[in-house]
XYZ file of C-alpha atoms in Angstrom:
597
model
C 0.000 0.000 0.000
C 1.862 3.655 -1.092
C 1.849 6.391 1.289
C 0.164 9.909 -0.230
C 2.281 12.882 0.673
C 0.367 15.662 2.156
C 0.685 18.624 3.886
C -0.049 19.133 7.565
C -3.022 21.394 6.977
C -4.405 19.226 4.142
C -4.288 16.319 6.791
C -6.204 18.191 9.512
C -8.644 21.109 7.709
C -11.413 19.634 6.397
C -14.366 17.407 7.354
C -12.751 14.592 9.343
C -11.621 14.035 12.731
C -9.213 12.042 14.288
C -9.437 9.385 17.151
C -6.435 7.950 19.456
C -7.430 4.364 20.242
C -7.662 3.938 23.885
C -4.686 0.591 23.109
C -2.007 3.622 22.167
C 0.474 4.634 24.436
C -0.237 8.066 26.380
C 1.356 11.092 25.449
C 5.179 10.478 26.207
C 6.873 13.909 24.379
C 9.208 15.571 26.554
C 11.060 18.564 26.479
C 13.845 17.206 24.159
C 10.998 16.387 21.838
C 9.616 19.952 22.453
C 12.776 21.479 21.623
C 13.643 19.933 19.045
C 9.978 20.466 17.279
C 10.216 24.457 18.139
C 13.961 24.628 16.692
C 12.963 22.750 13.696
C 9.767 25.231 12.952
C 11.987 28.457 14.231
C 14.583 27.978 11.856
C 13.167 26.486 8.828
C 13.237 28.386 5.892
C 9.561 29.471 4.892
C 10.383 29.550 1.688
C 11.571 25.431 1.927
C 9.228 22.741 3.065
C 10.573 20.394 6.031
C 9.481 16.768 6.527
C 7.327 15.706 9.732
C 7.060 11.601 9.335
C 4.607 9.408 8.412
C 1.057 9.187 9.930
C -0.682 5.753 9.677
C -4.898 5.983 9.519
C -7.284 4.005 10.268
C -10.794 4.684 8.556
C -12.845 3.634 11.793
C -16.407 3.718 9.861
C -17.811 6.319 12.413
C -19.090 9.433 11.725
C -19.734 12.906 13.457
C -22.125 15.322 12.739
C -22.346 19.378 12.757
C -25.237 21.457 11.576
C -24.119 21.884 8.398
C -21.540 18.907 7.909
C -21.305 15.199 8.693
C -16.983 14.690 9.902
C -15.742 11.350 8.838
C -13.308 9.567 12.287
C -10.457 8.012 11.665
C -8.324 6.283 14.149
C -4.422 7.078 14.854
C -2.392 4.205 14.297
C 0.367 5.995 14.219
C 1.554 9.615 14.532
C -0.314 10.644 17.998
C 2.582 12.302 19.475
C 3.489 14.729 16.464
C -0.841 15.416 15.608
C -1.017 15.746 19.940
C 1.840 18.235 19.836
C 1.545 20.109 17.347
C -1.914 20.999 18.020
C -0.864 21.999 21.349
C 1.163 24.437 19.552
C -1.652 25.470 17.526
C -3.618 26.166 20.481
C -1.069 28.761 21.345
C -0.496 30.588 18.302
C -4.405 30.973 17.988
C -4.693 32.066 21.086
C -2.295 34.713 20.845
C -3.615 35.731 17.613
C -6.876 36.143 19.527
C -5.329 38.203 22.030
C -3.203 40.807 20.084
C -5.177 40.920 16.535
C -8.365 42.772 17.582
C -11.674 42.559 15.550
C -9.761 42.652 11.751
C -9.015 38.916 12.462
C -11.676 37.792 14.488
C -13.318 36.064 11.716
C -10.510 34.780 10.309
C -9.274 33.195 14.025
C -12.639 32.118 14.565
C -12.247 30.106 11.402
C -8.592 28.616 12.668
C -10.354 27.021 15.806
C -13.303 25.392 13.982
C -10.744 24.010 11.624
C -7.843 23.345 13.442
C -9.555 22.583 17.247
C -12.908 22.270 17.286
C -15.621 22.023 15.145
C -19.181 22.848 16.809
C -19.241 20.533 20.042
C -16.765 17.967 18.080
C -12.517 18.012 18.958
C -10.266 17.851 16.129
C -8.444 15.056 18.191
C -9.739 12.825 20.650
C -7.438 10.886 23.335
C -9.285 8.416 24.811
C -10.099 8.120 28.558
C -9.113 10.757 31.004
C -6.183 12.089 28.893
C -9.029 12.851 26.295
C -10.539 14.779 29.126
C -7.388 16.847 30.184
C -6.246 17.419 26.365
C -9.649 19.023 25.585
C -10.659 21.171 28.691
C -6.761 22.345 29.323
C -5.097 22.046 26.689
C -8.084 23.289 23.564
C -10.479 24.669 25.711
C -7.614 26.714 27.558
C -8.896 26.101 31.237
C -5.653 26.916 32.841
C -6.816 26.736 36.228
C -7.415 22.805 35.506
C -3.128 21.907 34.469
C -2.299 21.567 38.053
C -5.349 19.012 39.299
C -3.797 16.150 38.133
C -0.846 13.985 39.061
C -1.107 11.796 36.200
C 2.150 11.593 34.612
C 0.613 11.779 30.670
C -1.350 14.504 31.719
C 1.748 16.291 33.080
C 3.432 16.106 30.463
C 0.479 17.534 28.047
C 0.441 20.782 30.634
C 4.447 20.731 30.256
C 4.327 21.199 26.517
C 1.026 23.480 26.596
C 3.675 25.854 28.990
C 6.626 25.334 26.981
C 5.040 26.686 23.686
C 3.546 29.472 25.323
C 6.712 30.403 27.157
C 8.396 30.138 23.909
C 5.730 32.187 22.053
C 5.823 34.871 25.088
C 9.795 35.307 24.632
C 9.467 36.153 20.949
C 6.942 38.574 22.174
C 9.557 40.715 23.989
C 11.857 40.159 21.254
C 10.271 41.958 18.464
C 6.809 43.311 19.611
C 5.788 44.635 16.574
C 6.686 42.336 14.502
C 4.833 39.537 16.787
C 1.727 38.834 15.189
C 3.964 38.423 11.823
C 6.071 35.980 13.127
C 2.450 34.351 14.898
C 0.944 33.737 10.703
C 4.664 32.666 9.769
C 4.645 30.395 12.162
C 1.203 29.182 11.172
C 2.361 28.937 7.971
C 5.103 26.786 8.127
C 3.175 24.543 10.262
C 0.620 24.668 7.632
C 3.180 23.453 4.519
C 5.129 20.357 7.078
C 4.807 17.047 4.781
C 3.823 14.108 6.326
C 3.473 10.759 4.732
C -0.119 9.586 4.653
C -1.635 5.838 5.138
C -5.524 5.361 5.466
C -6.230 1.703 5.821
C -9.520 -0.043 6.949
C -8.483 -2.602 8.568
C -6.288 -3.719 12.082
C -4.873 -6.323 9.668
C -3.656 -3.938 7.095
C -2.202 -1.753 9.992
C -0.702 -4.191 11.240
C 0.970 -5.055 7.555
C 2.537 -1.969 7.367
C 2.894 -0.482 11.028
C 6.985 -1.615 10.684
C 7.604 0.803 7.422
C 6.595 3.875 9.258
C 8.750 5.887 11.367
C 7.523 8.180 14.038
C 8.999 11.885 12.970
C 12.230 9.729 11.494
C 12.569 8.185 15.132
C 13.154 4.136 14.407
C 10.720 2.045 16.011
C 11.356 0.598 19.648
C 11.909 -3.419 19.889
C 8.493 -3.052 21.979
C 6.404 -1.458 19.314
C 7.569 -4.141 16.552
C 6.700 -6.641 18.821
C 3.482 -5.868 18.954
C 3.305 -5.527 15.327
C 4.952 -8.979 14.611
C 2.685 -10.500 17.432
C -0.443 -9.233 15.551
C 0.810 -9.913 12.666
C 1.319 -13.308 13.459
C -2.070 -13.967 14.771
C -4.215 -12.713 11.942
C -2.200 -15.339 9.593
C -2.760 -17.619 11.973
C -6.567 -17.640 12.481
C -8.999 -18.183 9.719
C -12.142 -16.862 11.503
C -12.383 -12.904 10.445
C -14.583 -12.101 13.424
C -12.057 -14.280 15.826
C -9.146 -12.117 14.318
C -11.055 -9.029 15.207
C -11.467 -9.680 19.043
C -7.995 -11.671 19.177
C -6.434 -7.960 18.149
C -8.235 -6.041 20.028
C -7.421 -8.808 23.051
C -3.515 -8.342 22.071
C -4.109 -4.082 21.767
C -5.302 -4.689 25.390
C -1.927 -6.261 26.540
C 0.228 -3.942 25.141
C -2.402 -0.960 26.020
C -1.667 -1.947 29.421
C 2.330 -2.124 28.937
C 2.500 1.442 27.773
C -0.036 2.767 30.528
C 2.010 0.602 33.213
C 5.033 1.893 31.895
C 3.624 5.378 31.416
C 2.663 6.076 34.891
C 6.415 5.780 36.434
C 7.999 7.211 33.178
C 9.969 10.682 33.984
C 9.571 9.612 37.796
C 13.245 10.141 39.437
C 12.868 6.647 40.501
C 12.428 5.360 37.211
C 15.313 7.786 36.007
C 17.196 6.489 38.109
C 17.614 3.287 36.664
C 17.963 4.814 33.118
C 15.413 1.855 31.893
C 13.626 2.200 28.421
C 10.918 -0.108 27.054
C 13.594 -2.287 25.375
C 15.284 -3.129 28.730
C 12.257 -4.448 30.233
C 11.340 -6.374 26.864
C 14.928 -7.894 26.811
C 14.639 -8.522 30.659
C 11.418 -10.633 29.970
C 13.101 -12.579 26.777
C 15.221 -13.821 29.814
C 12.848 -14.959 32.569
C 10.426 -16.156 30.080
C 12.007 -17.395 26.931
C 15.352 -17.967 27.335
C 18.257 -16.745 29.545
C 21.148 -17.570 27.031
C 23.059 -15.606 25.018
C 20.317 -14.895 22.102
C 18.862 -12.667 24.819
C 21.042 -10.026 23.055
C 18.817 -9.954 20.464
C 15.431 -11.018 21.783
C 13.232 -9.531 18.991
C 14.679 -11.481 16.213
C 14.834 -14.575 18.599
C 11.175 -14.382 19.210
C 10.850 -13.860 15.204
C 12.055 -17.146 14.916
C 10.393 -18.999 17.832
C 7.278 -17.784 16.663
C 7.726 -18.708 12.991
C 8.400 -22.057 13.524
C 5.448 -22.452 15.178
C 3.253 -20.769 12.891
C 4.932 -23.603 10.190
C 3.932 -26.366 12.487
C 0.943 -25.625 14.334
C -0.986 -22.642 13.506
C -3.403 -22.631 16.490
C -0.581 -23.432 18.830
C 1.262 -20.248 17.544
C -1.334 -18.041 18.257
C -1.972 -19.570 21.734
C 1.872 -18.449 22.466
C 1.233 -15.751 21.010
C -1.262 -14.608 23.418
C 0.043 -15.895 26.821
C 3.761 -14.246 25.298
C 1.779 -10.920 25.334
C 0.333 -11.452 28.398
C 3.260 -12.054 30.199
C 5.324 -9.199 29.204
C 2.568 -7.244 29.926
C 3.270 -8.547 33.589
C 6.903 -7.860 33.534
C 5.554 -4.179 32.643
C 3.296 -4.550 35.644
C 6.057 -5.646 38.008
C 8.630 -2.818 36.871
C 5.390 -0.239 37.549
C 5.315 -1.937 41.261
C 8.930 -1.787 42.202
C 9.254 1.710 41.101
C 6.181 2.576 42.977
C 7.625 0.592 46.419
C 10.584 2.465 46.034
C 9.009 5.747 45.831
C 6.990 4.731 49.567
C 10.469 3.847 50.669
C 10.825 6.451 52.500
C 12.576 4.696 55.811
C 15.733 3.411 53.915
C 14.873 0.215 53.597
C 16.693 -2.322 51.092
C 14.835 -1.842 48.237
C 16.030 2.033 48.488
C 19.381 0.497 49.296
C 19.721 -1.944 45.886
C 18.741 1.843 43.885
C 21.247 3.311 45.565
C 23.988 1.201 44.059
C 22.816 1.986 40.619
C 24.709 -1.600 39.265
C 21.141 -2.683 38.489
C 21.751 -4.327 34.846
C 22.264 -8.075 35.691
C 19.954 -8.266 38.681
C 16.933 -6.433 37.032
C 15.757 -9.876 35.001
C 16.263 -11.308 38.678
C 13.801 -8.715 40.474
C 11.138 -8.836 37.996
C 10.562 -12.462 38.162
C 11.404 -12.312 42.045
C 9.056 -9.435 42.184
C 5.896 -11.690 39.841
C 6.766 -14.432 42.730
C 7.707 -13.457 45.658
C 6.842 -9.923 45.902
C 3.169 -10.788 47.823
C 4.794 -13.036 50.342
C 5.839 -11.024 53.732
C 9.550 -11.343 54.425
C 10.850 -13.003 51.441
C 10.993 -10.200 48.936
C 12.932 -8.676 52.023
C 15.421 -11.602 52.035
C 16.200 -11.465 48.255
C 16.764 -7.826 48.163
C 19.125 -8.208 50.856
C 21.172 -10.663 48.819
C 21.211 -8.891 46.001
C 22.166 -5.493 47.264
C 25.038 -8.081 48.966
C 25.675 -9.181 45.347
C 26.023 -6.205 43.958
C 28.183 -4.809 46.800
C 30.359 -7.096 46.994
C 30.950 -8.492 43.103
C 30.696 -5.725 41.710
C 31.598 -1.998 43.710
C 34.048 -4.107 46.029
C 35.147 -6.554 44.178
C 35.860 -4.921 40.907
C 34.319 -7.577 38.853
C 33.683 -6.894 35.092
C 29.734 -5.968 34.583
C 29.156 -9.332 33.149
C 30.455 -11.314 35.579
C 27.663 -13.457 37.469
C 25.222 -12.167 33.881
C 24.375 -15.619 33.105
C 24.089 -17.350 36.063
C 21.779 -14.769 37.242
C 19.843 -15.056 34.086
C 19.495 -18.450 34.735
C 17.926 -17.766 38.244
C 15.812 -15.574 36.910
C 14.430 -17.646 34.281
C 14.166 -20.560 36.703
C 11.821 -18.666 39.071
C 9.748 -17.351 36.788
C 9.068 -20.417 34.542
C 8.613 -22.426 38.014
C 11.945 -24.505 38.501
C 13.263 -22.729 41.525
C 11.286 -22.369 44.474
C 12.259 -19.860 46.829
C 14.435 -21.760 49.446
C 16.721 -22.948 45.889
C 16.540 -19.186 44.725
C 18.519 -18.024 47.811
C 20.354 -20.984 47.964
C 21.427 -20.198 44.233
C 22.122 -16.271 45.211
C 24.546 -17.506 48.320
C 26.420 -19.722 45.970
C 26.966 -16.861 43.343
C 27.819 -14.610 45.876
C 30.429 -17.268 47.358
C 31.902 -18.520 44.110
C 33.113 -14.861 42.695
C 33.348 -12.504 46.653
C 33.504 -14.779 49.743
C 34.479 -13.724 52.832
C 37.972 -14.347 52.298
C 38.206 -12.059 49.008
C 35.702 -9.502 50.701
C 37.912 -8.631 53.558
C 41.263 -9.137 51.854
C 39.181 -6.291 48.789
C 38.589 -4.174 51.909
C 42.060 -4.295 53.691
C 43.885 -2.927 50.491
C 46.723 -0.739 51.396
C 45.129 1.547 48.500
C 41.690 1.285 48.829
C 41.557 5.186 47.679
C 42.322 4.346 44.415
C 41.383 0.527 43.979
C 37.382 1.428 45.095
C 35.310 3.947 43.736
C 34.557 7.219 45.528
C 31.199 6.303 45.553
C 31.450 3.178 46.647
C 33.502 4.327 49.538
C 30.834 6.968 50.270
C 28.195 4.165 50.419
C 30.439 1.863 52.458
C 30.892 4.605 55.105
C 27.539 6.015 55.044
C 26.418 2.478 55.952
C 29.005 2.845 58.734
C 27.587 5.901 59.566
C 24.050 4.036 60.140
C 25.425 1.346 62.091
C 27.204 3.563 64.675
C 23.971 5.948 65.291
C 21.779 2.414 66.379
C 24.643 1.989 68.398
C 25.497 5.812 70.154
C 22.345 7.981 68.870
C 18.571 7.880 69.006
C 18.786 10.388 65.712
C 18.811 8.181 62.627
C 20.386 9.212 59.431
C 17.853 10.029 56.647
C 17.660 8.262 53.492
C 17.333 11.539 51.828
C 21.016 12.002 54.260
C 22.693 9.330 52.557
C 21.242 10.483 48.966
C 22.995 12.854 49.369
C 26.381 11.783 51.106
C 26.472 9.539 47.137
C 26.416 12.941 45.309
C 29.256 15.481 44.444
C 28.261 17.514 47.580
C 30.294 15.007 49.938
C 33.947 13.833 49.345
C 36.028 11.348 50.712
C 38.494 12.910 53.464
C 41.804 11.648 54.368
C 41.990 11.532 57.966
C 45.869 11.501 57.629
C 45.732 13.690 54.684
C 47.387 12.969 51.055
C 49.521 16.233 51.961
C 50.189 16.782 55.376
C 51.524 20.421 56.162
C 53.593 19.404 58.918
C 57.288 18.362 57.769
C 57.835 14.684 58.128
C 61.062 12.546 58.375
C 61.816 9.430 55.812
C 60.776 7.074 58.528
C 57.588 8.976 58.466
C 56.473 9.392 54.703
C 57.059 6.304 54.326
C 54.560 5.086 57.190
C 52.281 7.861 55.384
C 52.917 6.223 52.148
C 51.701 2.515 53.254
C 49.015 3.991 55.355
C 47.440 6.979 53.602
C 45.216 5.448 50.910
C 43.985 2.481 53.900
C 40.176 2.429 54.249
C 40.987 2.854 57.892
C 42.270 6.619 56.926
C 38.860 7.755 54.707
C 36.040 9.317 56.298
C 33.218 10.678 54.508
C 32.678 15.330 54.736
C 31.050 18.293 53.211
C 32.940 19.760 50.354
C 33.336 22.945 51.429
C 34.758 20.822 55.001
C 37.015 19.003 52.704
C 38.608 22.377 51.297
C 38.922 24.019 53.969
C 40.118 21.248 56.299
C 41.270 18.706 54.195
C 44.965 19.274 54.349
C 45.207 20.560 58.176
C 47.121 18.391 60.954
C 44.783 15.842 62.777
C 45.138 18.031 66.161
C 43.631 21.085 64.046
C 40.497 18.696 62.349
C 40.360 17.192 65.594
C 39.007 20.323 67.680
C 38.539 23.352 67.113
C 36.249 25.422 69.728
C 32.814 27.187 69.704
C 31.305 25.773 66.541
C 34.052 26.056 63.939
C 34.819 23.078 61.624
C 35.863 20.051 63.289
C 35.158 16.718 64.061
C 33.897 17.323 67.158
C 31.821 19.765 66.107
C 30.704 17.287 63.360
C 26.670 16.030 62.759
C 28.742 12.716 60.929
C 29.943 10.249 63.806
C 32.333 8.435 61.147
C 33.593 12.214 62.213
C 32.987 13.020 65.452
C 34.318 9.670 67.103
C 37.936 11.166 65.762
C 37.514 13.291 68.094
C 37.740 10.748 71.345
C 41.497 10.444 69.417
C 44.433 12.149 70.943
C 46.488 11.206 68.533
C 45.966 10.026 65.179
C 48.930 7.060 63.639
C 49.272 4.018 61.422
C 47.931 1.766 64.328
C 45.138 3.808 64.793
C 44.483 3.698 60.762
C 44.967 -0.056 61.150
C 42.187 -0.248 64.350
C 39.759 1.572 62.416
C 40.291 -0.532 59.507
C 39.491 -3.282 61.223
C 36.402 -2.013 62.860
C 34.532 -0.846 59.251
C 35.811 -4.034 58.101
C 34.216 -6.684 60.734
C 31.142 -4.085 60.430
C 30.806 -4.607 56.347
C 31.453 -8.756 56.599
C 28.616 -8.538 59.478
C 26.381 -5.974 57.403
C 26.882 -7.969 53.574
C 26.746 -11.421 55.422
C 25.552 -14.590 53.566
């Protein structure tokens, strides 16, 4: 089926409106996207036409009626986020059109909104459910005073780019005031000549058929959205029955519906940030817990491809069984990732789950938490007991240890897949976690990776930072009945901390050789690193240990410190390579007793 290239205003003036199936993703555009968009329109040539993707219809059979007009609906298949955002912008020009052009183009903008927003009591564009909602009272029908009731991230997201055009808009205001409303019906204009590839189908079949060809504003497709093609895909070939293919694809539209709404709801969350996951991770995670955990999991889409294929050969019912429960359960993986990220964000007391984000080596236990998480995750005290073992995992392979990101990757994959496909129960799943732990950091390596005469250097800052904050938590249950705040230690891992030499690296005081070289073997010891303040570091970094030691009223010192990895320095009268060596020892017992198996 060929594509008809049209312009942007030829797609969207005239008697038709457009639908976004309530199975598409939410609006996802952020302000890369937004920037991008405006920089693109700002600086294109009018004279020169500029290319805005492909935009895949779906002639839905429905019609709309005005007084004087019946609208034929079509259905987006693809191209919601461009039509969503760029009427938002729309919105914005024609309303300041409205505002600065006084009655000469009141007709004329009167005309812009039935055509471009709203035709009688019908919306150019409809998102379905409650987005639909917030799009057309906000966003079209401009009631500002609405953005801010809702904590829905899609909705956000809408407001975000309804205030970054008009922001935008405003600052060319001030730029050139009288030339304003001409750069307002330049603007238009352009908009008015973007090309866009057109498909109208009338079918989910023939959708389906050509849903991989299309790009979305020259952005590739996502593994995630061609699986869902080659799923459906695979399911009308394989079932004969034209009304069965109709509810099996809306069944499948369901399942991935729910991916991108699950997915959606934690996207642009700091919590999901954090983990720097896309949709591909978690599809590539669920190749491995459900499919398989080997090394094809590289490449799961074309892996699945194949799978699937061979069973559509064989057994053509059987294929689009699989087919089915496949969608299903990555729709659950989606589900799962939607439930950790919302457990972490009640976290608010530091427990381990906050802990395992913390350490930000997430990569080969994700696979591992998902299907723990599908198992485990209703069943009091053992989600608890895994976490704990991985953060231990991760601690000690990997920030202590020094061991390659791939170390462990395929034993763990093979945990995960065993749990979630029903192999492992739970007592063999920590069993199996213990023995990982053991074969690459036992006790033995952990304390010798700890006692390193140059642990400065041979650990990571952060990891240090983490190590000592943990300290840090264990000596307040032991002195103090004033905990230290997650939100504390969040911020003891950023920039705004540093790790101090006790001893520092230059000492001001004049030494003899005896002496630098006790410094030399003794400097870098974890026994000689605390955690402090930047601007503490600076300023006290380099002074003698009598100076950090004390100082009176409530200069900078460690006994003026809120840290006690500080402030129990102070109890010190002097400050050596034995004591170095004491202290060592302490933090050490402490992290074999806080990582145990």
């Amino acid at each position: 089926m060929d594509g008809s290239l049209v312009s942007l205003s030829g797609l969207l003036v005239g008697n038709q409106v457009f639908d976004i199936p309530v199975y598409q993703r939410s609006y996802a555009w952020g302000q890369k996207n937004l920037e991008d968009l405006w920089e693109d329109l700002y600086y294109l040539d009018p004279s020169k036409k500029h290319y805005f993707g492909t935009v895949l219809l779906k002639d839905s059979g429905k019609t709309a009626k005005t007084t004087l007009s019946t609208l034929k609906r079509f259905d987006v298949i693809d191209g919601q986020q461009r039509l969503t955002t760029i009427l938002i912008l729309l919105r914005e020009i024609i309303s300041q059109l409205e505002a600065i052009s006084g009655e000469q183009l009141r007709a004329e903008v009167e005309a812009l909104k039935r055509d471009y927003l709203k035709d009688g009591g019908h919306f150019k564009l409809n998102p379905m459910g409650t987005d639909g909602q917030f799009f057309h009272h906000v966003v079209i029908d401009a009631n500002d005073f609405l953005s801010e009731d809702s904590d829905n991230p899609s909705q956000r997201r809408l407001a975000d780019a309804k205030t970054f055009f008009r922001k935008r808009l405003f600052e060319e205001q001030k730029r050139q005031p009288s030339k304003y409303q001409d750069f307002l019906v330049q603007l238009k204009r352009k908009i008015d000549d973007l090309q866009m590839i057109q498909y109208q189908v009338t079918s989910d079949a023939d959708a389906i058929r050509i849903f991989e060809t299309v790009n979305d504003r020259g952005r590739p497709l996502s593994n995630l959205e061609k699986t869902k093609s080659f799923i459906m895909h695979t399911s009308y070939l394989g079932m004969g029955d034209e009304d069965a293919v109709a509810g099996r694809l809306e069944e499948l539209n369901g399942h991935f519906s729910g991916m991108y709404s699950h997915f959606g709801d934690v996207t642009g969350t700091k919590h999901l940030d954090r983990l720097r996951l896309t949709e591909d991770d978690i599809h590539r995670y669920h190749f491995i817990i459900y499919i398989s955990p080997g090394e094809n999991s590289s490449r799961p889409l074309d892996s699945l491809k194949d799978r699937i294929r061979d069973m559509l050969r064989e057994d053509q019912s059987q294929c689009v069984k699989y087919a089915l429960a496949y969608a299903k359960d990555l729709e659950q993986a989606f589900f799962a990732v939607k439930r950790i990220t919302d457990a972490y964000k009640k976290d608010t007391n530091g427990g381990t789950l906050s802990k395992v984000f913390m350490l930000e080596r997430m990569g080969n236990v994700f696979p591992l938490l998902i299907a723990s998480w599908l198992k485990f995750g209703g069943i009091p005290g053992r989600m608890e007991e895994i976490l704990r073992l991985i953060e231990g995992l991760v601690f000690r392979l990997y920030l202590v240890g020094g061991r390659r990101s791939d170390s462990g990757g395929s034993w763990l994959n093979r945990i995960a897949h065993g749990v979630h496909r029903g192999s492992l129960d739970y007592y063999k799943l920590i069993d199996e976690l213990k023995q990982v732990i053991l074969y690459y950091q036992n006790d033995g390596l952990f304390r010798q990776n700890l006692s390193r005469q140059d642990s400065y250097h041979e650990l990571d800052r952060r990891t240090i930072k983490y190590l000592l904050s943990e300290y840090e938590i264990h000596l307040r249950k032991k002195k103090s009945d004033v905990q230290l705040a997650p939100s504390t230690q969040e911020e003891i891992l950023t920039p705004g901390y540093q790790v101090e030499h006790i001893w520092p690296q230059n000492p001001s005081a004049k030494m003899s050789e005896d002496e630098e070289l006790t410094h030399s073997q003794n400097v870098h010891r974890l026994g000689n690193l605390t955690i402090a303040r930047e601007s503490w570091n600076k300023s006290m970094g380099n002074r003698p240990f009598e100076d950090k030691r004390w100082q009176p009223d409530d200069r900078p010192s460690y006994s003026n410190s809120s840290l006690l990895v500080q402030k129990e320095l102070a109890d010190l009268t002097v400050w050596n390579d034995e004591q170095i060596k004491d202290r060592e020892q302490k933090i050490v017992e402490f992290a074999l007793e806080r990582w145990k198996l």
